[in-house]
XYZ file of C-alpha atoms in Angstrom:
724
model
C 49.834 119.522 107.397
C 48.836 123.182 106.986
C 45.457 124.336 108.264
C 43.778 124.588 104.817
C 45.146 121.114 104.005
C 43.668 119.831 107.244
C 40.086 120.523 106.220
C 40.743 119.586 102.598
C 41.963 116.194 103.768
C 39.079 115.908 106.262
C 36.459 116.571 103.581
C 38.101 114.011 101.313
C 38.030 111.410 104.085
C 34.362 112.167 104.808
C 33.563 111.682 101.095
C 35.342 108.318 101.011
C 34.174 107.104 104.423
C 32.609 103.661 104.144
C 33.722 103.224 100.511
C 36.675 101.605 98.749
C 37.766 104.896 97.157
C 41.324 106.042 97.778
C 41.711 109.274 99.748
C 44.660 110.861 97.891
C 43.055 111.380 94.451
C 39.848 112.625 96.109
C 41.926 115.064 98.173
C 43.262 116.574 94.943
C 39.696 117.098 93.713
C 38.641 118.704 96.997
C 41.695 120.974 96.945
C 40.811 122.164 93.477
C 37.433 123.353 94.753
C 38.211 124.627 98.264
C 41.654 126.144 97.692
C 42.241 126.745 93.992
C 38.820 127.724 92.599
C 38.357 131.403 91.632
C 36.737 133.743 94.131
C 34.235 135.197 91.664
C 33.631 132.800 88.770
C 31.091 133.373 86.055
C 28.343 130.870 85.355
C 30.310 129.187 82.559
C 33.368 128.731 84.800
C 31.169 127.467 87.622
C 29.489 124.876 85.399
C 32.862 123.780 83.996
C 34.225 123.348 87.526
C 31.166 121.313 88.462
C 31.601 119.021 85.436
C 35.280 118.485 86.214
C 34.594 117.717 89.876
C 31.704 115.391 89.081
C 33.753 113.460 86.538
C 36.644 113.150 88.980
C 34.402 111.862 91.749
C 32.693 109.400 89.391
C 36.108 108.137 88.308
C 36.726 107.286 91.976
C 33.358 105.487 92.283
C 31.767 108.306 94.286
C 28.257 108.953 93.004
C 26.262 111.900 94.365
C 29.118 112.645 96.775
C 28.218 114.958 99.644
C 29.554 115.917 103.048
C 27.464 116.552 106.170
C 27.791 119.584 108.396
C 26.468 119.163 111.949
C 25.627 122.244 113.983
C 24.073 122.631 117.413
C 24.460 123.222 121.113
C 22.538 123.859 124.307
C 19.404 126.030 124.297
C 17.734 127.975 127.103
C 21.101 128.039 128.836
C 20.090 130.808 131.232
C 17.129 128.762 132.454
C 19.359 125.775 133.192
C 22.351 127.567 134.734
C 20.411 130.134 136.777
C 17.598 127.812 137.810
C 19.189 127.641 141.262
C 19.855 130.778 143.338
C 23.007 129.380 144.990
C 26.499 129.912 143.566
C 27.686 126.271 143.988
C 24.863 124.976 141.771
C 25.311 127.775 139.239
C 29.028 127.031 139.071
C 28.371 123.310 138.594
C 25.678 123.829 135.950
C 27.905 126.120 133.890
C 30.879 123.765 134.118
C 28.786 120.739 133.179
C 27.358 122.403 130.071
C 30.780 123.598 128.947
C 32.257 120.137 129.436
C 29.541 118.456 127.355
C 29.887 121.000 124.550
C 33.679 121.254 124.516
C 34.694 117.677 125.374
C 31.899 115.145 124.966
C 30.977 116.174 121.422
C 34.559 115.662 120.267
C 34.576 112.306 122.071
C 31.421 111.227 120.192
C 33.078 112.110 116.891
C 36.183 110.111 117.815
C 34.119 107.125 118.952
C 32.166 106.937 115.676
C 34.722 108.171 113.133
C 38.029 107.156 114.705
C 40.549 109.306 116.556
C 42.146 110.891 113.478
C 39.054 111.782 111.429
C 36.977 112.507 114.524
C 39.468 115.068 115.854
C 40.097 116.785 112.531
C 36.375 117.105 111.714
C 35.607 119.588 114.512
C 35.612 123.107 113.073
C 34.853 124.719 116.416
C 33.343 123.711 119.752
C 32.926 126.370 122.404
C 30.684 129.109 123.692
C 27.737 126.735 123.901
C 27.733 125.739 120.216
C 29.684 123.588 117.800
C 30.156 122.917 114.096
C 31.723 119.832 112.579
C 32.088 117.854 109.362
C 30.797 114.287 109.117
C 30.266 111.660 106.404
C 26.909 112.231 104.729
C 25.508 108.925 106.032
C 26.512 109.753 109.613
C 25.337 113.351 109.962
C 21.769 112.787 111.202
C 22.884 109.992 113.539
C 25.585 112.124 115.138
C 23.197 115.058 115.543
C 20.770 112.786 117.399
C 23.562 111.432 119.605
C 24.529 114.960 120.627
C 21.016 115.796 121.804
C 20.991 112.528 123.735
C 24.362 113.284 125.306
C 23.257 116.640 126.685
C 20.250 114.939 128.287
C 22.296 111.976 129.516
C 24.797 114.167 131.341
C 22.600 117.038 132.573
C 19.139 115.361 132.668
C 17.270 118.652 132.165
C 19.299 120.934 129.851
C 17.693 121.486 126.452
C 19.787 121.077 123.327
C 19.391 121.065 119.566
C 21.582 119.588 116.832
C 20.890 119.620 113.089
C 22.672 118.119 110.105
C 22.565 118.846 106.384
C 24.539 117.469 103.455
C 26.296 119.639 100.880
C 28.221 119.159 97.663
C 31.803 120.281 97.210
C 30.621 123.220 95.138
C 28.341 124.330 97.984
C 31.197 124.162 100.495
C 32.969 126.759 98.374
C 30.138 128.871 96.920
C 27.206 128.569 99.336
C 23.779 127.027 98.882
C 22.869 125.668 95.422
C 25.086 127.947 93.349
C 24.111 126.338 90.010
C 20.454 127.223 90.593
C 20.997 130.916 91.317
C 24.198 132.705 90.403
C 25.371 136.270 89.989
C 23.692 136.794 86.603
C 20.342 135.734 88.074
C 20.959 137.925 91.090
C 21.603 141.085 89.060
C 18.482 140.474 87.001
C 16.371 140.281 90.180
C 18.290 143.176 91.764
C 17.146 145.540 89.053
C 13.519 144.848 90.011
C 12.607 147.512 92.631
C 10.086 145.172 94.265
C 12.713 142.458 94.770
C 15.583 144.667 95.846
C 14.380 145.204 99.423
C 14.165 141.432 99.943
C 17.589 140.855 98.425
C 19.202 143.625 100.478
C 18.003 141.954 103.682
C 19.803 138.712 102.803
C 22.770 139.850 100.705
C 24.523 142.217 103.104
C 27.009 144.800 101.922
C 30.516 143.395 102.465
C 32.494 144.526 105.466
C 35.366 146.777 104.361
C 38.505 144.686 104.034
C 36.661 141.410 103.436
C 37.250 139.196 100.422
C 34.164 140.466 98.606
C 34.978 144.109 99.300
C 38.426 143.631 97.770
C 37.181 141.987 94.574
C 38.501 143.855 91.563
C 35.853 145.396 89.317
C 37.495 143.785 86.278
C 37.135 140.334 87.878
C 33.450 140.967 88.417
C 33.005 142.126 84.812
C 34.831 138.983 83.653
C 32.294 136.889 85.566
C 29.479 138.583 83.619
C 30.615 138.655 79.984
C 28.437 140.464 77.508
C 26.947 142.783 80.135
C 27.549 146.475 80.636
C 27.976 147.057 84.361
C 27.905 150.421 86.094
C 29.327 151.098 89.570
C 26.025 150.243 91.247
C 25.989 146.847 89.524
C 29.564 146.186 90.677
C 28.618 146.941 94.285
C 25.541 144.715 94.007
C 27.694 141.866 92.668
C 30.012 142.306 95.656
C 26.990 141.804 97.910
C 26.279 138.537 96.121
C 29.807 137.168 96.360
C 29.986 138.324 99.977
C 27.089 136.004 100.842
C 27.855 133.069 98.531
C 30.613 131.516 100.620
C 30.966 128.842 103.266
C 29.408 131.211 105.805
C 26.056 130.926 103.999
C 25.931 127.258 104.954
C 26.472 128.205 108.600
C 23.590 130.672 108.332
C 21.371 127.938 106.871
C 22.281 125.551 109.690
C 21.605 128.255 112.283
C 18.141 128.784 110.762
C 17.493 125.035 110.891
C 18.713 125.047 114.502
C 16.218 127.764 115.472
C 13.321 126.001 113.744
C 14.089 122.684 115.413
C 14.326 124.433 118.763
C 10.849 125.911 118.261
C 9.116 123.064 116.396
C 10.794 119.976 117.975
C 10.188 117.680 114.977
C 11.883 119.778 112.291
C 15.135 118.586 110.637
C 15.292 115.160 112.198
C 13.350 112.901 114.512
C 11.109 114.159 117.286
C 13.096 116.078 119.876
C 12.156 114.993 123.379
C 12.237 117.570 126.173
C 13.027 116.318 129.699
C 10.178 116.582 132.204
C 10.053 115.621 135.872
C 6.401 115.818 137.011
C 5.851 117.269 140.455
C 3.580 114.848 142.323
C 1.322 116.237 145.092
C 2.832 114.084 147.834
C 6.478 114.523 146.828
C 8.925 116.804 148.610
C 10.044 119.716 146.439
C 13.632 120.126 145.312
C 15.097 123.100 147.204
C 17.152 124.147 144.201
C 14.658 124.040 141.336
C 11.358 124.153 143.254
C 9.691 122.391 140.297
C 10.957 118.796 140.602
C 10.477 116.117 143.270
C 13.445 115.672 145.592
C 15.292 112.354 145.554
C 17.819 113.083 148.290
C 17.739 115.011 151.528
C 20.466 115.746 154.030
C 23.117 118.229 155.127
C 25.743 119.779 152.822
C 28.258 122.318 154.098
C 26.128 122.916 157.169
C 22.908 123.418 155.158
C 19.896 121.122 155.158
C 18.972 120.549 151.518
C 16.635 118.396 149.436
C 17.707 117.751 145.843
C 16.359 116.178 142.685
C 19.044 114.342 140.733
C 19.528 117.119 138.097
C 20.110 119.664 140.884
C 22.259 117.221 142.836
C 24.525 116.835 139.800
C 24.980 120.594 139.611
C 25.927 120.808 143.281
C 28.230 117.780 143.018
C 30.087 119.200 140.008
C 30.298 122.564 141.737
C 31.915 120.878 144.741
C 34.421 119.050 142.540
C 35.473 122.285 140.863
C 35.794 123.862 144.299
C 38.088 120.906 145.128
C 36.004 119.333 147.835
C 37.327 115.902 148.784
C 35.576 112.519 148.676
C 34.292 112.933 152.223
C 32.492 116.145 151.263
C 31.008 114.651 148.068
C 30.099 111.322 149.627
C 26.451 112.354 149.902
C 26.150 112.225 146.101
C 28.236 109.116 145.447
C 26.319 107.111 148.021
C 22.962 107.957 146.441
C 23.391 108.366 142.675
C 25.202 106.202 140.111
C 26.327 109.060 137.843
C 29.934 110.198 138.220
C 31.600 113.338 136.952
C 34.340 112.764 134.366
C 37.945 112.748 135.500
C 38.947 115.646 133.248
C 36.151 117.996 134.329
C 38.052 119.355 137.329
C 41.323 119.649 135.406
C 39.598 121.795 132.758
C 37.765 124.076 135.193
C 38.318 127.829 135.062
C 40.049 127.697 138.447
C 42.621 125.249 137.106
C 43.161 127.286 133.942
C 43.491 130.413 136.091
C 46.230 128.890 138.216
C 48.011 127.613 135.093
C 47.899 131.172 133.759
C 49.382 132.571 136.987
C 52.192 130.043 136.742
C 53.073 131.132 133.196
C 51.852 134.334 131.500
C 50.579 135.914 134.692
C 53.486 135.127 137.005
C 54.689 138.740 137.011
C 51.281 140.345 137.543
C 50.222 141.773 140.933
C 48.051 138.714 141.540
C 50.821 136.338 140.449
C 53.261 137.936 142.880
C 50.707 137.827 145.696
C 50.123 134.151 144.987
C 53.689 133.365 146.120
C 52.942 134.787 149.559
C 50.200 132.255 150.330
C 50.602 128.536 150.799
C 47.131 127.655 149.534
C 44.393 129.610 147.776
C 40.997 128.038 147.115
C 38.011 129.089 144.970
C 35.396 131.294 146.617
C 32.677 129.291 148.303
C 29.812 131.725 147.821
C 29.011 135.320 146.949
C 29.707 136.540 150.473
C 33.385 135.616 150.066
C 33.552 137.631 146.833
C 31.764 140.550 148.489
C 34.256 140.442 151.363
C 36.966 141.733 149.017
C 34.954 144.857 148.151
C 35.210 148.285 149.812
C 32.448 149.018 150.727
C 32.132 145.376 151.657
C 29.322 142.973 150.786
C 28.984 144.297 147.238
C 29.514 142.210 144.116
C 29.721 143.184 140.456
C 28.372 141.091 137.588
C 30.006 141.704 134.201
C 28.397 140.435 131.011
C 30.242 141.201 127.776
C 29.797 140.173 124.171
C 31.514 140.882 120.852
C 29.872 143.193 118.324
C 28.659 141.914 114.934
C 30.454 138.579 115.280
C 27.519 136.722 113.697
C 27.698 138.819 110.543
C 31.453 138.302 110.371
C 30.996 134.512 110.629
C 28.398 134.568 107.851
C 30.893 136.095 105.391
C 33.883 133.818 106.017
C 35.095 132.041 102.900
C 36.335 128.674 104.160
C 36.050 126.300 107.126
C 39.602 127.180 108.079
C 38.685 130.895 108.221
C 35.852 129.970 110.569
C 38.055 127.778 112.779
C 40.814 130.383 112.943
C 38.399 133.227 113.741
C 36.732 131.133 116.443
C 40.100 130.408 118.043
C 41.101 134.080 117.903
C 37.875 135.101 119.649
C 38.159 132.418 122.329
C 41.851 133.062 123.053
C 41.361 136.835 123.148
C 38.422 136.551 125.576
C 40.232 134.132 127.910
C 43.474 136.119 127.961
C 41.613 139.396 128.470
C 39.697 138.077 131.482
C 42.757 136.497 133.089
C 44.975 139.549 132.581
C 42.270 141.872 133.928
C 41.727 139.750 137.039
C 45.480 139.425 137.595
C 45.993 143.210 137.439
C 42.899 144.382 139.309
C 42.377 141.804 142.086
C 44.248 140.302 145.014
C 43.634 137.096 146.987
C 41.488 137.799 150.038
C 41.371 136.157 153.454
C 37.866 135.230 154.664
C 36.391 133.328 157.582
C 34.859 129.891 157.011
C 33.249 128.670 160.193
C 36.147 128.767 162.660
C 38.966 128.879 160.113
C 40.589 131.618 158.048
C 41.188 130.740 154.405
C 42.547 132.653 151.406
C 40.267 132.605 148.342
C 40.195 133.766 144.740
C 37.619 136.613 145.050
C 35.827 136.097 141.749
C 33.713 133.599 139.861
C 33.995 132.929 136.130
C 30.603 131.628 135.077
C 31.475 131.349 131.403
C 33.958 132.471 128.783
C 32.560 131.182 125.526
C 33.811 132.389 122.172
C 33.243 136.141 122.171
C 31.046 136.409 125.273
C 31.831 136.203 128.976
C 30.039 136.361 132.303
C 31.816 136.767 135.638
C 31.307 138.018 139.189
C 33.929 140.156 140.953
C 34.051 142.365 144.066
C 31.792 145.381 143.644
C 34.482 148.076 143.820
C 36.639 146.272 141.250
C 33.995 145.646 138.611
C 34.501 148.862 136.634
C 38.281 148.532 136.381
C 38.122 144.821 135.562
C 35.633 145.455 132.749
C 37.666 148.336 131.332
C 40.874 146.283 131.219
C 39.056 143.293 129.699
C 37.739 145.492 126.894
C 41.102 147.096 126.145
C 42.985 143.776 126.134
C 40.311 141.989 124.084
C 39.964 144.664 121.408
C 43.699 145.308 121.185
C 44.446 141.585 120.866
C 41.906 141.059 118.085
C 43.120 144.182 116.288
C 46.470 142.400 115.938
C 44.947 139.082 114.823
C 42.000 140.178 112.652
C 42.641 143.178 110.379
C 40.335 146.134 110.829
C 38.336 147.283 107.799
C 40.022 149.915 105.616
C 39.055 153.380 106.771
C 38.370 152.251 110.347
C 39.099 154.809 113.066
C 41.662 154.189 115.769
C 40.712 154.427 119.439
C 42.476 157.812 119.678
C 41.001 159.261 116.467
C 37.241 159.139 117.093
C 35.518 162.236 118.549
C 33.857 161.321 121.849
C 32.459 163.229 124.793
C 35.674 162.916 126.819
C 38.591 165.079 125.714
C 41.213 163.809 128.151
C 43.774 161.021 127.858
C 42.957 157.438 128.857
C 44.422 153.991 128.326
C 42.545 153.862 125.004
C 44.344 156.934 123.656
C 47.728 156.406 125.318
C 47.916 152.852 123.920
C 45.791 153.262 120.773
C 44.661 150.551 118.390
C 42.202 150.223 115.531
C 39.500 147.797 116.683
C 38.301 145.156 114.257
C 35.790 143.572 116.655
C 34.527 145.580 119.604
C 33.488 144.261 123.005
C 30.390 145.750 124.605
C 29.487 145.127 128.230
C 26.876 145.582 130.900
C 27.779 145.866 134.591
C 25.465 145.687 137.563
C 26.769 146.169 141.112
C 24.567 145.058 143.995
C 24.674 143.618 147.465
C 25.823 140.016 147.749
C 22.322 138.965 148.852
C 20.745 140.002 145.532
C 19.336 137.048 143.543
C 21.753 136.097 140.791
C 19.006 135.457 138.229
C 17.686 138.998 138.859
C 21.143 140.492 138.315
C 21.532 138.373 135.190
C 18.369 139.864 133.666
C 19.504 143.401 134.478
C 23.019 142.988 133.117
C 21.652 141.495 129.906
C 19.476 144.562 129.346
C 22.441 146.846 130.071
C 24.494 144.985 127.464
C 21.791 145.485 124.841
C 21.789 149.233 125.519
C 25.580 149.370 125.207
C 25.439 147.586 121.859
C 23.043 150.207 120.523
C 25.645 152.902 121.156
C 28.368 150.747 119.581
C 26.264 150.403 116.430
C 25.899 154.187 116.256
C 29.686 154.652 116.314
C 30.118 151.886 113.744
C 28.344 154.257 111.373
C 31.327 156.591 111.879
C 33.729 153.712 111.064
C 34.713 153.162 114.676
C 34.218 149.500 115.565
C 35.015 149.550 119.277
C 32.565 148.584 121.993
C 30.558 150.447 124.627
C 29.405 149.960 128.209
C 26.349 150.608 130.345
C 26.196 150.124 134.109
C 23.975 150.329 137.170
C 24.744 150.388 140.888
C 21.922 148.971 142.980
C 21.989 150.139 146.571
C 18.592 148.483 146.998
C 16.945 145.647 145.067
C 13.677 147.592 144.961
C 15.310 150.332 142.878
C 14.240 148.490 139.706
C 10.870 146.782 139.694
C 10.427 146.866 135.921
C 12.921 147.174 133.083
C 15.958 149.448 133.178
C 14.462 151.415 130.303
C 11.318 152.171 132.314
C 13.298 152.976 135.463
C 15.618 155.423 133.737
C 12.802 157.056 131.817
C 11.133 157.836 135.139
C 14.245 158.645 137.198
C 16.513 160.306 134.623
C 14.203 161.447 131.790
C 16.246 159.017 129.704
C 14.947 158.325 126.194
C 18.077 156.610 124.810
C 18.617 155.827 121.980
C 16.113 158.316 120.508
C 17.586 161.325 122.408
C 14.708 163.609 121.520
C 13.983 164.912 125.027
C 15.160 168.330 126.256
C 17.481 166.893 128.914
C 18.754 163.544 130.203
C 19.978 163.189 133.776
C 22.467 160.542 132.646
C 24.978 160.172 129.821
C 24.926 156.366 129.776
C 25.889 154.309 127.834
C 29.530 155.256 127.174
C 32.246 154.243 124.768
C 35.186 152.602 126.537
C 37.310 155.737 126.204
C 34.511 157.827 127.715
C 34.023 155.298 130.490
C 37.727 155.382 131.324
C 37.389 159.160 131.473
C 34.393 158.834 133.788
C 36.465 156.657 136.135
C 39.294 159.199 136.078
C 36.841 162.019 136.807
C 35.443 160.092 139.772
C 38.949 159.440 141.102
C 39.817 163.111 140.674
C 36.794 164.087 142.816
C 37.970 161.664 145.496
C 41.611 162.709 145.370
C 40.603 166.367 145.489
C 38.381 165.752 148.538
C 35.362 167.213 146.811
C 32.600 167.095 149.465
C 30.389 164.101 148.883
C 27.433 166.049 150.273
C 27.857 168.591 147.472
C 28.001 165.830 144.879
C 24.655 164.421 146.002
C 23.115 167.859 146.580
C 23.844 168.957 143.014
C 22.558 165.644 141.705
C 19.259 166.078 143.567
C 18.956 169.678 142.363
C 19.325 168.588 138.748
C 16.533 166.094 139.282
C 14.120 168.562 140.836
C 14.910 171.798 138.964
C 13.612 172.131 135.384
C 15.930 173.274 132.618
C 19.689 173.579 132.903
C 20.333 177.236 133.815
C 19.536 177.018 137.528
C 21.592 173.872 138.108
C 24.481 175.293 136.064
C 24.512 178.458 138.183
C 24.409 176.331 141.354
C 27.334 174.218 140.116
C 29.408 177.331 139.274
C 28.547 178.886 142.633
C 29.618 175.656 144.380
C 32.891 175.602 142.431
C 33.949 179.141 143.289
C 33.261 178.486 146.981
C 35.765 175.614 147.095
C 39.448 175.983 147.848
C 41.932 176.510 145.013
C 42.780 172.802 144.730
C 39.154 171.687 144.345
C 38.357 174.677 142.097
C 41.198 173.738 139.709
C 40.253 170.064 139.803
C 36.647 170.774 138.768
C 37.804 173.029 135.947
C 40.196 170.370 134.645
C 38.134 167.197 135.061
C 34.576 168.474 134.558
C 34.523 171.568 132.403
C 37.619 171.068 130.239
C 37.484 167.277 129.966
C 33.850 166.753 128.896
C 32.253 168.073 125.714
C 29.424 167.553 123.260
C 29.333 164.620 120.843
C 29.026 167.260 118.148
C 32.511 168.741 117.564
C 30.925 172.006 116.409
C 29.076 172.563 119.695
C 30.696 173.925 122.839
C 29.607 173.033 126.340
C 28.531 176.350 127.842
C 26.440 175.059 130.749
C 28.594 172.731 132.882
C 28.069 170.033 134.016
C 25.518 169.702 131.207
C 26.649 168.484 127.767
C 24.721 169.566 124.661
C 23.485 166.664 122.538
C 21.606 168.671 119.927
C 19.922 172.030 119.606
C 18.413 172.908 123.015
C 18.944 169.347 124.349
C 21.341 168.299 127.116
C 22.669 165.364 129.095
C 24.949 165.183 132.139
C 27.491 162.864 133.692
C 26.778 164.183 137.199
C 24.199 161.575 138.202
C 26.487 158.844 136.866
C 29.339 160.167 139.012
C 27.101 160.142 142.083
C 25.911 156.604 141.394
C 29.362 155.066 140.882
C 31.235 157.222 143.430
C 31.387 154.649 146.242
C 32.433 151.843 143.885
C 35.552 153.472 142.429
C 38.858 153.301 144.355
C 40.523 156.703 144.675
C 43.714 155.524 142.952
C 44.675 152.845 140.479
C 47.101 151.472 143.078
C 44.165 150.654 145.336
C 42.764 148.562 142.501
C 45.889 146.429 142.119
């Protein structure tokens, strides 16, 4: 059965579920709508199709036939996963949520609809959300069961699930197409007061999409008797771009958000778990807001846990492969047991499967053969032990650009399923390949023993986003390789819009060669990232807030380049030598420390050039390595950085930089010329950089990479070989 046939057959079985109607003739009717119907029908053709479908369904004793779509997932995930400061509980919380979303939801469908229909009804399940078909009579019940299942397994995680029923015509042409079609849309579009509202909902089609490729003659045929100019044709493309299956997903997402905020919307009352903290009860050491139900010693630590926190720690131990003796504290106190397949589907297990197949010939795969046993890292100190300087960790948070808008314009359920799989596979492969090329197993001390561990922690890889912790001096290279592999992989699977720029064709601030120009591609979906590097003792929830803000700043730069038809991602980073460096937001810190007004860029000078495109960031890494290889005095690096901070304007610091350069030996002098003055330039191709190391951004305005070099200097290995 082909993929389109799969969902055609699934919809037909949902329509006939609980009735005596035969599936085969209904499948033919469904196929006529979902696979054979025109992309841009006129109102007359739409009404004729509706009459034919209705008559066919009535002939099979299906009156008012509809299919349910169920959409939902966990909410306030950060609050649940990062409630505890310790890595074992964070690891367990993340794994438990992923298991419920990816495995238990499918199991509920199979239990209530049978193995065949239940399995084929899932459109996607991953990344903390899911979407599935269901018989109309079962949709609300299944949505309620999902919310119950999240609470049953996690006790405290919040979740939302909503269901809505749709006709066959709506599955193909969006919400209520007979009530408002393209002729109605154009009439409203010509009203200046309505146009602003319509533009906000009916987005312009992405180049290369179905709506963008609609022939003008097909659109005119859908509107007989009307004289259409080019502006009308483009407006009609907006309409057909929205009126697809993706509109139903947008509707369900809106219902999801309302139910999350209002609790009683779109279904029965949604109950939120609450464990009251009684005055005489001992506090849970993990959450600090619930009464403890167990107290004792785990891994040499005296702990008191509530049951929700105990489940997180227990699951974290199972994933870390602790034996029954080490998990006996939980099994002797609580009745709940982790599922058998949770450990087998952990990221550690998938990682080792990868090293045994695709990654067997990578540096990490070859190193694996030299060790008899390698275990997951026990805590952040074991990850920090692999860093040079030691005791530093890097948190990487990355997310795809404009994926939501892409999902909203997909034509069919199969397009949505296929795109979801592409995103998930590309993210997983990118992370595994980056770790396998940039890391090595590390030997650490545990009590009196020496053990070899995997020096990283994958907190989540869900759909198009990922969150992981790696050694501090490897974070930049891991992130760069993830981005290149992810974007290059999706460029091969999802076509880029016509007119999109390749990674070696866009004008950026770095003029040298990098991986992104040596192995060019034309990105269809970019990956933006935030990286924060800090000491291993830094609170994880604090780092999580910082890296999320860095990601948002990177996405702003990516959107700016999308206006130039380059759809790649961007990156922003921060190296924290002290937790007290940032007491407010990153925006406030950089405004005070670096005169940074990104993204406005109206100030006379910025002491940073962050964020960067991936090509620029690769160039920044190469520049840092060149300074190290050339033995450029670190004292001079920091001295020039401090002078830029304290000296107004750019002339004095430029003269000091040039004076410093000419005083160096010939090797360092040549290196600075090549990697600073010749490699970096203005974003404006018509402007020349005449005041190194300052880069002109506009008339009489400058920015510099020098402070960024000083900040990342200690966290960049001198050679790529050191990284692998």
